[in-house]
Amino acid sequence: MSRHLRTEPIGDDDATIARALGSLSVSALTAAVVQITGDMSHVRGPIRPREFVQNEFQGRLSEDEQAALRARALTAIAAWRDAGCPPTRPLDPPLIREIMDWIACEPVPDDYAAMYQEEMDLAGRNPRALPVAGTPAHDRAELPVLIIGCGEGGLLAGIRLKEAGIPFEIIERNGDVGGTWLDNSYPGARVDVASHYYSYSFEPADVFSEYYARQPELHRYFREIFDRHGIAEHVRWHREVERAEWDEVAWHWLVTIRGPEGLRETRTARVVISAVGLLSRPSIPDLPGLDGFDGPVFHTAEWDHSVDLRGKRVALIGAGASGFQVGPAIVDDVEHLVVFQRTAQWMAPNPRYHERVRPGEHWALRHLPGYARWYRFMLMWQSSDRLLELVRIDERWPDFPHTANAASAARREVFLDWIMRHVGDDARLAALVTPDYPPMAKRMLQDNGSWLRCLKRPHVELVTDPIAGVGPSSVTTADGQRFDVDVIVLATGFRASELLWPMEIVGRGGTALAKAWDGRPTAYRGISVPDFPNFFMLGGPGTGLAHAGSVILTTECQLRYIGDAIRTLLAGGHRAIEPTRAAHDRYQQALQREISTLMWGHPSIEHSWYKARDGRVYVLCPWRLVDYWAMTATVDPDDHQVS
Ligand code: N01
């Protein structure tokens, strides 16, 4: 049985099970009971969830109604335990659909239902395996693939290629797996997408101790999967790809790799997959005098763990997703914390953000067939595409561009209320932390109050005047104020639009991708580029998620598409595949048209990592997740040329 469907047999008595069920979502529990019993009467009875509420997952049912569902579930689970926990049978797709509608409290549209059925894979069919089963094994063995990076994307690519019997090598600059979740080891680092969704679809997600796992646990998650799939023998650590050049005569890529001590070597590969992602190269601000600062200066993605912050005066430059997590995590240690905030950020109230997974939920994820999958469904459904409409520009909206549209204005009130609840008693602070742009026009942050509580501490200062310069032991702002500090932490984000930098990827005719892009990265469906045969990207241009979803879902989508491209090569005996120029340009025009309908690139948003040098947005995905999922299902032969 597929690992993601495996559960451990139940050996607990009724009282223990009843205690566990007490803290569960009755929606996911009831769906699991149907899985165990095959009895649809559990979702066809008089008690039906009334409303799907984010993070509530009890369908707004009364305590009595919940108790009735739990009691029925206990009877069914105890009977299943007494029968020796026999294997359960997969439900037919129409029944799965009926349960989806029951949980969502509305008919789940066909396209979403199809995407979620694939993602949940309740039948254990492994639908996202590379579709190369019908191709000759010796052809597959002669298609060496080179993967750049061993983070979430590179690891996924390795797992899928290994499963498909395709030889591959992963080149990784670090000495361990994890990418983002290895680099970003700063205090407080944790994921802001629910962990039971921010995890591979084909692996169990019962390992997380918190609903939003912290970095060490996430790193351990990737490490364990890496070990389980035996990827280590395919990785070459401490090596960076400097250059990859397409050899037009030999029909392969020549890849130059710099190893430890600067030694260079060249490898060849028929296919290159870049899995370096969007947010891997730190952006170091160009602040006058920064180089002359006497004390430690480091970026959040390069945290210097040898520096003891206890009793130090610390400047935290940047109040985005990283700064927002660092501040509360170090505030108890430092003597003084000065937060330099250029732009205030919207935050979404999320009481579960720092919460431990409840023991009962943990039990259910481990023991109840289907519970983990239905819990994942609820997380996917709540973070699906509805939020995209909050950033849709309505220029006739009287409050535009302060808010984007009516829904945006309503959401602003909710978020404003959250701010006022925490700092309403301090009008100055409240004004400083209240953004003047629409919610979600920049990346939303998750909050359980820790950021605002941190800013209210007596030894914390929030500074919003621009930084004028840095002295040997101070930071000075434009209004002439000087802040004496011992350590500077740069929470200043990443060079997102300079994708693939500093690698040189040179395609047909000697074109270098960075030169061709010139700061405006584009790719067909975010994955491939004309004149760069057999070159694919995970986390490429136009794939960053700013409204919903989990990057792991989109990476799995991209790999599905790459898998179909590899199948096309193998099945047709072709040497190379690439999108046509016309298809690429058409896709880009459509993508830019769509982006122009959203707030992300609006001129009123002054600073944002979404924007490139020219003020336009190239890195984000403006499509509904379900549309991107559909677009990446297979390679469209009309849009590609094969050689
Ligand atoms: O980077 P950011 P990040 N002078 O670009 C400020 C993911 N992520 O590392 O807003 C002064 O958001 C900049 O100011 P402004 C997530 O996708 C996820 O925090 O541009 N300030 C901003 O305050 C996220 O969106 C997680 O005006 C300067 C901050 O630095 C993305 O990574 C955790 C400046 C940079 O914020 C990036 O997040 C961390 C300058 N010269 C990251 N330059 C989770 O999952 C920049 N700033 C929780």
XYZ file of C-alpha atoms and ligand atoms in Angstrom:
691
model
C 0.000 0.000 0.000
C 1.206 3.523 -0.751
C 2.894 5.096 2.219
C 0.571 8.063 2.346
C -2.384 5.732 2.962
C -0.739 3.486 5.533
C -2.004 3.613 9.096
C -1.014 1.840 12.270
C -3.471 -0.701 13.733
C -5.499 0.475 16.706
C -4.745 -1.183 20.029
C -6.438 1.401 22.239
C -9.504 0.853 24.379
C -12.786 2.666 23.799
C -12.095 5.331 26.406
C -8.746 6.249 24.806
C -10.310 6.395 21.360
C -13.197 8.509 22.642
C -10.714 10.955 24.166
C -8.839 11.208 20.874
C -12.032 11.774 18.899
C -13.006 14.594 21.254
C -10.520 16.995 19.701
C -10.974 16.069 16.051
C -12.681 17.740 13.176
C -15.988 15.898 12.941
C -15.953 16.513 9.187
C -12.688 14.646 8.561
C -13.619 12.067 11.206
C -16.909 11.240 9.531
C -15.197 10.978 6.140
C -12.680 8.558 7.683
C -15.522 6.505 9.147
C -17.011 6.166 5.664
C -13.593 5.011 4.473
C -13.465 2.377 7.231
C -17.035 1.126 6.915
C -17.843 1.887 3.275
C -21.167 3.059 4.703
C -22.314 6.320 3.090
C -25.166 6.671 5.567
C -22.678 8.533 7.783
C -22.801 11.456 5.377
C -26.392 10.995 4.273
C -27.997 11.345 7.683
C -29.767 14.349 9.132
C -26.622 15.862 10.647
C -24.757 17.720 7.927
C -22.077 20.404 8.254
C -23.755 23.775 7.788
C -20.889 25.985 6.821
C -17.241 25.428 5.972
C -15.299 27.667 8.339
C -11.535 28.169 8.026
C -9.577 26.363 10.727
C -12.805 25.412 12.511
C -13.535 22.241 10.571
C -16.631 21.384 12.615
C -19.062 22.608 9.975
C -20.650 24.993 12.494
C -22.422 22.015 14.092
C -23.714 22.332 17.632
C -21.938 20.517 20.469
C -24.780 17.967 20.551
C -24.556 17.322 16.832
C -20.793 16.903 17.056
C -21.215 14.537 19.997
C -23.686 12.448 18.003
C -21.257 12.148 15.068
C -18.418 11.269 17.432
C -20.480 8.621 19.199
C -21.353 6.986 15.906
C -17.744 7.186 14.821
C -16.600 5.546 18.058
C -18.934 2.583 17.496
C -17.662 2.133 13.930
C -13.988 2.507 14.855
C -14.279 0.119 17.831
C -15.928 -2.485 15.588
C -13.173 -2.061 13.006
C -10.545 -2.431 15.734
C -12.284 -5.564 17.056
C -12.247 -7.016 13.551
C -8.439 -6.594 13.535
C -8.287 -3.329 11.521
C -8.760 -5.031 8.131
C -7.628 -3.153 4.993
C -10.193 -0.664 3.766
C -11.444 -0.536 0.203
C -10.983 2.582 -1.938
C -14.180 4.538 -2.384
C -15.509 5.090 -5.880
C -14.858 8.592 -7.257
C -18.557 9.641 -7.179
C -18.681 8.762 -3.482
C -15.483 10.705 -2.810
C -17.111 13.603 -4.589
C -20.209 13.311 -2.438
C -18.067 13.449 0.719
C -16.213 16.495 -0.640
C -19.495 18.318 -1.152
C -20.661 17.261 2.311
C -17.528 18.681 3.955
C -17.362 21.829 1.813
C -21.084 22.482 2.388
C -21.425 23.278 -1.295
C -20.884 21.450 -4.561
C -17.151 21.341 -5.204
C -16.720 22.308 -8.884
C -15.670 19.521 -11.259
C -12.180 20.877 -11.898
C -11.363 21.286 -8.215
C -12.807 17.865 -7.434
C -10.533 16.335 -10.071
C -7.486 18.178 -8.734
C -8.205 17.167 -5.155
C -8.905 13.553 -6.101
C -5.502 13.422 -7.753
C -3.857 15.154 -4.816
C -5.525 12.927 -2.189
C -4.920 9.743 -4.183
C -7.232 7.728 -1.975
C -6.830 4.679 -4.197
C -3.035 4.711 -3.919
C -2.477 4.883 -7.691
C 0.446 7.288 -7.506
C -1.038 9.453 -10.276
C 1.910 11.851 -10.417
C 4.541 9.225 -11.139
C 6.378 10.065 -14.378
C 4.274 8.567 -17.179
C 7.138 6.632 -18.768
C 6.070 3.105 -17.917
C 5.483 2.125 -21.559
C 8.886 3.302 -22.793
C 11.848 0.919 -23.225
C 13.971 0.670 -20.081
C 17.235 0.959 -22.030
C 16.097 4.271 -23.569
C 15.318 5.574 -20.121
C 18.738 4.488 -18.914
C 20.290 6.593 -21.670
C 18.607 9.812 -20.639
C 20.842 11.170 -17.895
C 19.274 14.074 -16.035
C 21.101 16.680 -14.005
C 19.149 18.393 -11.237
C 20.380 21.663 -9.772
C 19.573 21.911 -6.079
C 18.442 19.431 -3.457
C 15.685 21.362 -1.752
C 12.022 20.454 -1.859
C 11.937 20.549 -5.685
C 15.223 18.770 -6.393
C 14.376 16.031 -3.933
C 10.979 15.562 -5.548
C 12.587 15.352 -8.995
C 15.072 12.784 -7.691
C 12.338 10.641 -6.167
C 10.285 10.656 -9.360
C 13.236 9.980 -11.681
C 14.436 7.147 -9.478
C 10.965 5.618 -9.477
C 10.985 5.870 -13.297
C 14.386 4.224 -13.712
C 15.965 7.332 -15.232
C 19.574 8.041 -14.206
C 20.117 11.369 -12.513
C 22.545 13.370 -10.484
C 21.751 16.211 -8.103
C 24.269 19.030 -7.689
C 23.845 20.809 -4.368
C 25.810 23.767 -3.042
C 25.127 22.874 0.600
C 26.206 19.743 2.414
C 22.683 18.581 3.192
C 19.198 18.304 1.722
C 16.545 20.947 2.395
C 17.325 24.108 0.385
C 15.199 26.874 1.896
C 14.570 24.746 4.956
C 18.261 24.213 5.465
C 19.378 27.784 4.752
C 16.703 29.565 6.738
C 17.620 28.378 10.211
C 17.011 31.750 11.853
C 15.261 31.764 15.229
C 11.508 31.487 14.823
C 11.602 30.192 11.234
C 8.486 28.223 10.477
C 6.254 27.585 7.507
C 3.218 29.789 6.978
C 1.221 27.233 5.002
C -0.376 24.493 7.106
C 2.096 21.623 7.397
C -0.388 18.889 6.627
C -0.717 20.546 3.222
C 2.845 21.860 2.905
C 4.103 18.301 2.476
C 4.443 15.895 -0.425
C 1.143 14.409 -1.579
C 2.607 10.903 -1.654
C 4.133 10.858 1.812
C 2.400 10.723 5.192
C 2.119 14.026 7.015
C 1.623 12.628 10.501
C 5.100 13.629 11.593
C 4.539 17.273 12.413
C 4.254 18.319 16.032
C 2.857 21.772 15.206
C 0.224 22.844 12.707
C 2.809 25.182 11.155
C 6.063 23.303 11.570
C 9.275 25.012 12.565
C 12.374 24.862 10.430
C 14.209 22.056 12.296
C 11.190 19.786 11.981
C 10.696 20.652 8.310
C 14.321 19.989 7.641
C 14.009 16.633 9.414
C 10.925 15.861 7.280
C 12.856 16.371 4.033
C 15.881 14.554 5.402
C 13.820 11.477 6.327
C 12.159 11.341 2.934
C 15.534 11.793 1.276
C 16.897 8.811 3.242
C 13.827 6.666 2.735
C 13.997 7.043 -1.031
C 17.734 6.404 -1.137
C 18.604 9.661 -2.906
C 21.998 10.184 -1.193
C 23.973 8.165 -3.715
C 22.768 10.511 -6.466
C 23.854 13.770 -4.842
C 27.133 15.622 -5.133
C 27.348 17.996 -2.203
C 29.216 21.282 -1.848
C 29.153 21.885 -5.571
C 27.632 24.749 -7.488
C 26.546 24.752 -11.074
C 28.234 27.766 -12.645
C 27.221 27.265 -16.217
C 25.213 24.941 -18.420
C 25.555 25.158 -22.183
C 23.492 23.338 -24.786
C 25.694 21.435 -27.220
C 23.908 21.664 -30.530
C 25.989 18.936 -32.117
C 25.968 16.373 -29.340
C 22.390 17.219 -28.262
C 23.152 17.438 -24.618
C 23.965 19.963 -21.912
C 27.543 20.601 -20.868
C 27.449 21.585 -17.244
C 30.330 23.310 -15.478
C 30.408 22.647 -11.773
C 32.586 24.360 -9.201
C 33.536 22.063 -6.369
C 35.178 22.573 -3.023
C 38.398 24.611 -3.257
C 37.202 26.077 -6.513
C 38.013 23.040 -8.646
C 35.935 22.891 -11.801
C 34.601 19.874 -13.674
C 32.250 19.333 -16.575
C 29.385 16.864 -16.780
C 26.996 16.096 -19.578
C 23.261 15.587 -19.294
C 20.456 15.132 -21.783
C 18.056 16.984 -19.521
C 18.697 19.701 -16.935
C 16.150 20.516 -14.241
C 16.794 23.649 -12.226
C 15.320 23.303 -8.756
C 16.881 26.402 -7.215
C 13.511 28.078 -6.700
C 12.669 31.753 -6.477
C 13.853 32.630 -3.012
C 17.334 31.248 -2.613
C 19.730 34.175 -3.145
C 19.644 36.722 -0.301
C 19.111 40.361 -1.163
C 21.653 42.460 0.708
C 20.581 46.117 0.858
C 22.917 48.704 -0.501
C 23.181 50.752 2.714
C 26.041 53.271 2.900
C 28.571 52.136 5.496
C 27.200 48.629 5.960
C 30.594 47.089 5.150
C 32.239 49.200 7.846
C 29.998 48.008 10.675
C 32.227 46.593 13.424
C 29.864 43.980 14.814
C 28.286 40.925 13.220
C 26.015 41.529 10.215
C 24.134 38.625 8.708
C 21.105 37.846 6.571
C 18.291 35.702 7.933
C 19.045 33.026 5.313
C 22.667 32.948 6.478
C 22.105 33.154 10.216
C 25.329 33.208 12.192
C 24.620 30.786 15.016
C 27.973 31.572 16.627
C 26.689 35.019 17.611
C 25.109 35.082 21.053
C 22.380 37.732 21.020
C 21.858 37.670 24.762
C 22.314 41.126 26.198
C 23.017 42.648 22.764
C 21.508 45.672 21.058
C 20.172 44.348 17.779
C 19.021 46.142 14.627
C 16.488 44.086 12.691
C 16.245 45.527 9.189
C 13.127 44.336 7.386
C 9.684 43.483 8.638
C 8.547 40.964 6.029
C 7.888 37.260 6.556
C 11.383 36.595 7.914
C 11.720 39.658 10.168
C 8.230 39.023 11.414
C 9.326 35.629 12.724
C 12.774 36.634 13.973
C 11.602 39.552 16.148
C 9.360 37.618 18.528
C 11.875 34.735 18.655
C 14.824 36.851 19.849
C 13.046 39.546 21.824
C 13.461 37.783 25.152
C 17.214 37.438 24.692
C 18.276 40.833 23.464
C 18.901 43.916 25.544
C 17.385 46.202 22.938
C 15.732 45.550 19.597
C 15.344 48.222 16.921
C 13.069 47.124 14.088
C 13.524 49.084 10.865
C 10.302 48.779 8.911
C 10.087 50.299 5.458
C 6.534 49.185 4.719
C 3.904 47.947 7.161
C 2.586 44.442 6.430
C -0.905 43.006 6.588
C -1.245 39.968 8.784
C -3.951 37.337 8.866
C -5.114 36.298 12.311
C -4.336 32.628 12.760
C -4.712 31.199 16.255
C -3.227 27.879 15.130
C 0.003 29.479 13.923
C 2.100 28.417 16.917
C -0.207 25.653 18.174
C 0.897 22.080 18.754
C -0.992 19.375 16.884
C -3.551 18.133 19.386
C -2.817 14.617 20.665
C -6.184 13.353 19.404
C -5.497 14.720 15.947
C -2.093 13.126 15.971
C -3.693 9.827 16.901
C -6.218 10.110 14.067
C -3.562 11.017 11.492
C -1.676 7.852 12.499
C -4.526 5.380 12.987
C -7.639 6.325 11.058
C -7.587 5.394 7.373
C -8.427 8.436 5.308
C -8.338 10.970 8.160
C -5.060 12.527 7.026
C -6.285 12.743 3.434
C -9.581 14.388 4.350
C -7.862 16.734 6.743
C -5.594 17.692 3.847
C -8.637 18.196 1.649
C -10.018 20.717 4.140
C -6.733 22.599 4.234
C -6.633 22.669 0.431
C -10.228 23.764 0.154
C -9.814 26.631 2.615
C -6.696 27.885 0.875
C -8.024 27.474 -2.634
C -8.551 30.281 -5.089
C -11.231 32.423 -3.514
C -8.639 34.791 -2.067
C -7.436 35.684 -5.562
C -10.490 37.905 -5.942
C -9.331 40.026 -3.009
C -6.501 41.419 -5.127
C -8.537 41.850 -8.309
C -8.432 45.511 -9.356
C -11.732 47.333 -9.508
C -10.854 50.862 -10.587
C -14.436 51.983 -10.174
C -14.235 51.111 -6.492
C -14.317 54.503 -4.712
C -11.600 53.545 -2.216
C -9.200 52.309 -4.936
C -6.199 51.833 -4.633
C -6.330 52.020 -0.861
C -8.426 48.879 -1.133
C -8.767 46.901 -4.356
C -12.502 46.224 -4.393
C -15.447 45.708 -2.034
C -14.223 42.318 -0.766
C -10.768 43.771 -0.232
C -12.256 46.589 1.851
C -14.221 44.115 3.968
C -11.089 42.053 4.544
C -9.186 45.195 5.486
C -11.659 45.782 8.299
C -11.070 42.270 9.666
C -7.306 42.719 9.586
C -7.497 46.216 10.989
C -9.607 44.929 13.849
C -6.848 42.405 14.618
C -4.250 45.183 14.735
C -6.425 47.382 16.910
C -7.151 44.536 19.306
C -3.442 44.257 19.987
C -2.150 47.808 19.779
C -5.315 49.936 19.775
C -4.218 51.450 23.083
C -1.132 52.922 21.400
C -2.305 55.181 18.578
C 1.223 55.926 17.354
C 2.189 52.270 17.086
C -1.165 51.356 15.552
C -0.633 53.979 12.838
C 2.886 52.721 12.112
C 1.858 49.080 11.688
C -1.259 49.725 9.618
C -0.590 49.321 5.902
C -1.979 51.873 3.470
C -2.381 49.404 0.599
C -4.906 46.603 0.040
C -4.590 43.300 1.895
C -2.626 40.711 -0.088
C -1.133 43.229 -2.514
C 2.124 42.171 -0.843
C 2.717 38.775 0.730
C 0.339 38.238 3.671
C 1.791 37.208 6.991
C 0.267 34.775 9.459
C -0.054 36.056 12.976
C -1.185 34.845 16.367
C -0.419 38.190 17.968
C 3.265 37.494 18.583
C 4.553 40.232 16.263
C 2.427 43.005 17.712
C 3.104 41.845 21.276
C 6.820 41.950 20.451
C 6.579 45.542 19.198
C 4.907 46.595 22.425
C 7.726 45.368 24.638
C 9.504 48.232 26.458
C 12.915 47.379 25.028
C 11.667 47.279 21.412
C 11.586 50.274 19.094
C 9.852 50.389 15.732
C 11.540 52.808 13.350
C 9.940 53.761 10.059
C 12.187 56.570 8.900
C 14.357 55.398 6.036
C 17.856 54.228 6.887
C 20.431 56.823 5.794
C 23.547 54.881 6.665
C 25.410 52.559 8.941
C 28.326 53.559 11.168
C 30.843 51.272 12.922
C 28.401 50.725 15.795
C 25.163 52.398 14.762
C 22.401 52.797 12.230
C 21.294 56.298 11.335
C 17.970 57.289 9.797
C 17.188 60.086 7.354
C 15.786 62.254 10.123
C 19.199 62.178 11.833
C 18.382 59.718 14.610
C 21.227 57.408 15.576
C 20.650 53.946 16.996
C 23.635 52.341 18.688
C 23.643 48.618 18.050
C 25.945 45.606 18.444
C 24.502 43.318 15.758
C 22.638 43.893 12.480
C 20.215 41.270 11.222
C 19.197 41.694 7.593
C 15.697 40.310 7.110
C 15.684 41.909 3.689
C 14.422 39.074 1.520
C 15.662 37.556 -1.719
C 16.577 38.454 -5.291
C 13.428 36.843 -6.564
C 13.321 38.371 -10.045
C 16.969 37.548 -10.751
C 16.060 33.955 -11.240
C 18.841 31.403 -11.669
C 21.396 34.100 -10.817
C 24.410 33.760 -10.740
C 24.293 30.665 -12.979
C 24.837 31.063 -16.688
C 22.436 28.958 -18.702
C 23.368 29.157 -22.372
C 20.957 27.799 -24.935
C 20.875 27.291 -28.683
C 22.906 29.810 -30.632
C 24.873 30.872 -27.551
C 22.012 32.815 -25.992
C 22.429 33.246 -22.232
C 19.129 33.030 -20.425
C 19.873 35.889 -18.028
C 20.723 38.096 -21.006
C 17.618 37.046 -22.883
C 15.510 37.766 -19.811
C 17.270 41.027 -18.933
C 15.613 41.165 -15.523
C 12.228 40.105 -16.939
C 12.143 36.321 -16.460
C 9.545 34.461 -18.476
C 8.879 30.833 -19.254
C 6.218 28.765 -20.919
C 3.924 27.658 -18.075
C 6.724 28.747 -15.769
C 8.776 25.711 -16.750
C 10.527 25.854 -20.129
C 11.941 28.392 -22.569
C 12.356 28.396 -26.377
C 15.967 27.874 -27.497
C 16.726 26.042 -24.255
C 15.987 22.449 -25.252
C 15.474 19.897 -22.501
C 15.873 22.587 -19.845
C 13.146 22.768 -17.219
C 12.584 24.791 -14.087
C 10.856 24.005 -10.820
C 9.772 27.258 -9.188
C 10.434 29.191 -12.388
C 9.039 32.560 -13.516
C 5.308 33.005 -13.056
C 4.953 30.225 -10.511
C 5.276 31.986 -7.135
C 2.104 31.631 -5.092
C 0.803 34.820 -3.550
C -2.827 34.029 -2.985
C -3.250 30.422 -1.968
C -1.984 26.912 -2.016
C 1.247 25.220 -1.199
C 4.395 25.509 -3.258
C 4.734 21.729 -2.975
C 1.514 21.307 -4.928
C 2.774 23.561 -7.725
C 6.168 21.846 -7.774
C 4.415 18.506 -8.110
C 2.392 19.990 -10.983
C 5.552 21.206 -12.715
C 7.207 17.848 -12.330
C 4.149 16.157 -13.846
C 4.616 18.361 -16.904
C 8.375 17.655 -17.031
C 7.554 13.963 -16.753
C 5.305 14.213 -19.778
C 8.033 16.055 -21.688
C 10.435 13.226 -20.855
C 7.810 10.718 -21.946
C 7.453 12.640 -25.224
C 11.208 12.403 -25.781
C 11.336 8.709 -25.012
C 8.173 7.652 -26.790
C 9.005 9.507 -29.998
C 12.712 8.697 -30.023
C 13.358 12.467 -29.967
C 16.508 14.135 -28.761
C 15.129 17.436 -27.639
C 11.925 19.211 -26.748
C 11.219 22.876 -26.167
C 8.240 25.200 -26.374
C 7.765 27.116 -29.602
C 8.463 30.849 -29.516
C 4.856 31.539 -30.469
C 3.488 29.401 -27.627
C 5.870 30.998 -25.137
C 4.955 34.517 -26.208
C 1.247 33.753 -26.213
C 1.537 32.353 -22.707
C 3.491 35.393 -21.495
C 1.014 37.834 -22.958
C -1.841 36.015 -21.272
C 0.060 35.890 -17.987
C 0.937 39.585 -18.082
C -2.629 40.469 -19.036
C -3.868 38.545 -16.023
C -1.270 40.070 -13.705
C -2.329 43.533 -14.808
C -5.787 42.805 -13.385
C -4.299 42.187 -9.932
C -2.892 44.540 -7.308
C 0.563 42.921 -7.088
C 2.067 45.030 -9.839
C 0.011 48.187 -9.326
C 2.176 51.333 -9.266
C 0.778 52.257 -5.834
C 2.683 49.324 -4.323
C 6.075 50.903 -3.953
C 8.242 48.102 -2.574
C 7.648 44.412 -2.961
C 9.723 41.368 -3.846
C 7.045 40.564 -6.382
C 8.241 43.417 -8.595
C 11.205 43.372 -10.939
C 13.442 46.360 -11.670
C 10.977 47.653 -14.245
C 8.173 47.599 -11.675
C 6.359 44.699 -13.316
C 5.671 41.306 -11.817
C 7.178 38.266 -13.537
C 7.618 35.804 -10.724
C 4.070 35.258 -9.524
C 1.372 32.914 -10.723
C -1.808 34.867 -11.448
C -3.831 31.786 -12.320
C -6.189 29.933 -10.092
C -4.349 26.916 -8.710
C -6.771 24.645 -10.452
C -6.012 26.284 -13.792
C -2.282 25.922 -13.276
C -2.848 22.302 -12.306
C -4.757 21.746 -15.558
C -2.164 23.609 -17.666
C 0.658 21.438 -16.397
C -1.059 18.062 -16.725
C 0.469 17.181 -20.089
C 2.687 18.630 -22.782
C 0.593 20.216 -25.517
C 2.173 18.942 -28.763
C 1.002 22.010 -30.703
C 2.988 24.253 -28.387
C 6.268 22.348 -28.660
C 8.882 21.466 -31.151
C 10.777 18.227 -30.910
C 14.023 17.410 -32.623
O 11.521 38.992 2.476
P 10.528 40.183 2.085
P 11.305 37.833 3.518
N 15.871 49.058 3.366
O 11.001 40.634 0.761
C 12.670 45.179 3.799
C 8.871 33.537 1.989
N 9.045 33.335 3.412
O 12.567 37.039 3.596
O 8.335 45.773 2.428
C 14.922 48.802 4.280
O 9.109 39.799 2.251
C 11.383 45.080 3.049
O 10.693 46.301 3.039
P 9.527 46.555 1.936
C 7.560 34.254 1.739
O 7.085 33.939 0.460
C 8.168 32.564 4.025
O 10.759 38.356 4.756
O 10.062 46.018 0.639
N 14.145 47.734 4.269
C 10.685 44.010 3.870
O 10.166 44.518 5.056
C 7.987 35.674 1.797
O 7.102 36.551 1.187
C 8.273 32.374 5.352
O 9.341 47.989 1.944
C 14.343 46.871 3.278
C 11.843 43.087 4.207
O 13.007 43.852 4.136
C 9.318 35.597 1.099
O 9.889 34.384 1.563
C 9.266 32.960 6.094
C 15.317 47.056 2.287
C 11.977 41.974 3.205
O 10.806 41.237 3.201
C 10.274 36.692 1.429
O 10.218 36.960 2.822
C 10.164 33.738 5.424
C 16.092 48.202 2.353
N 17.010 48.488 1.428
C 10.053 33.922 4.087
N 15.255 46.014 1.428
C 7.277 31.537 5.991
O 6.852 30.558 5.474
C 14.285 45.215 1.866
N 13.736 45.737 2.995
C 6.789 31.957 7.231
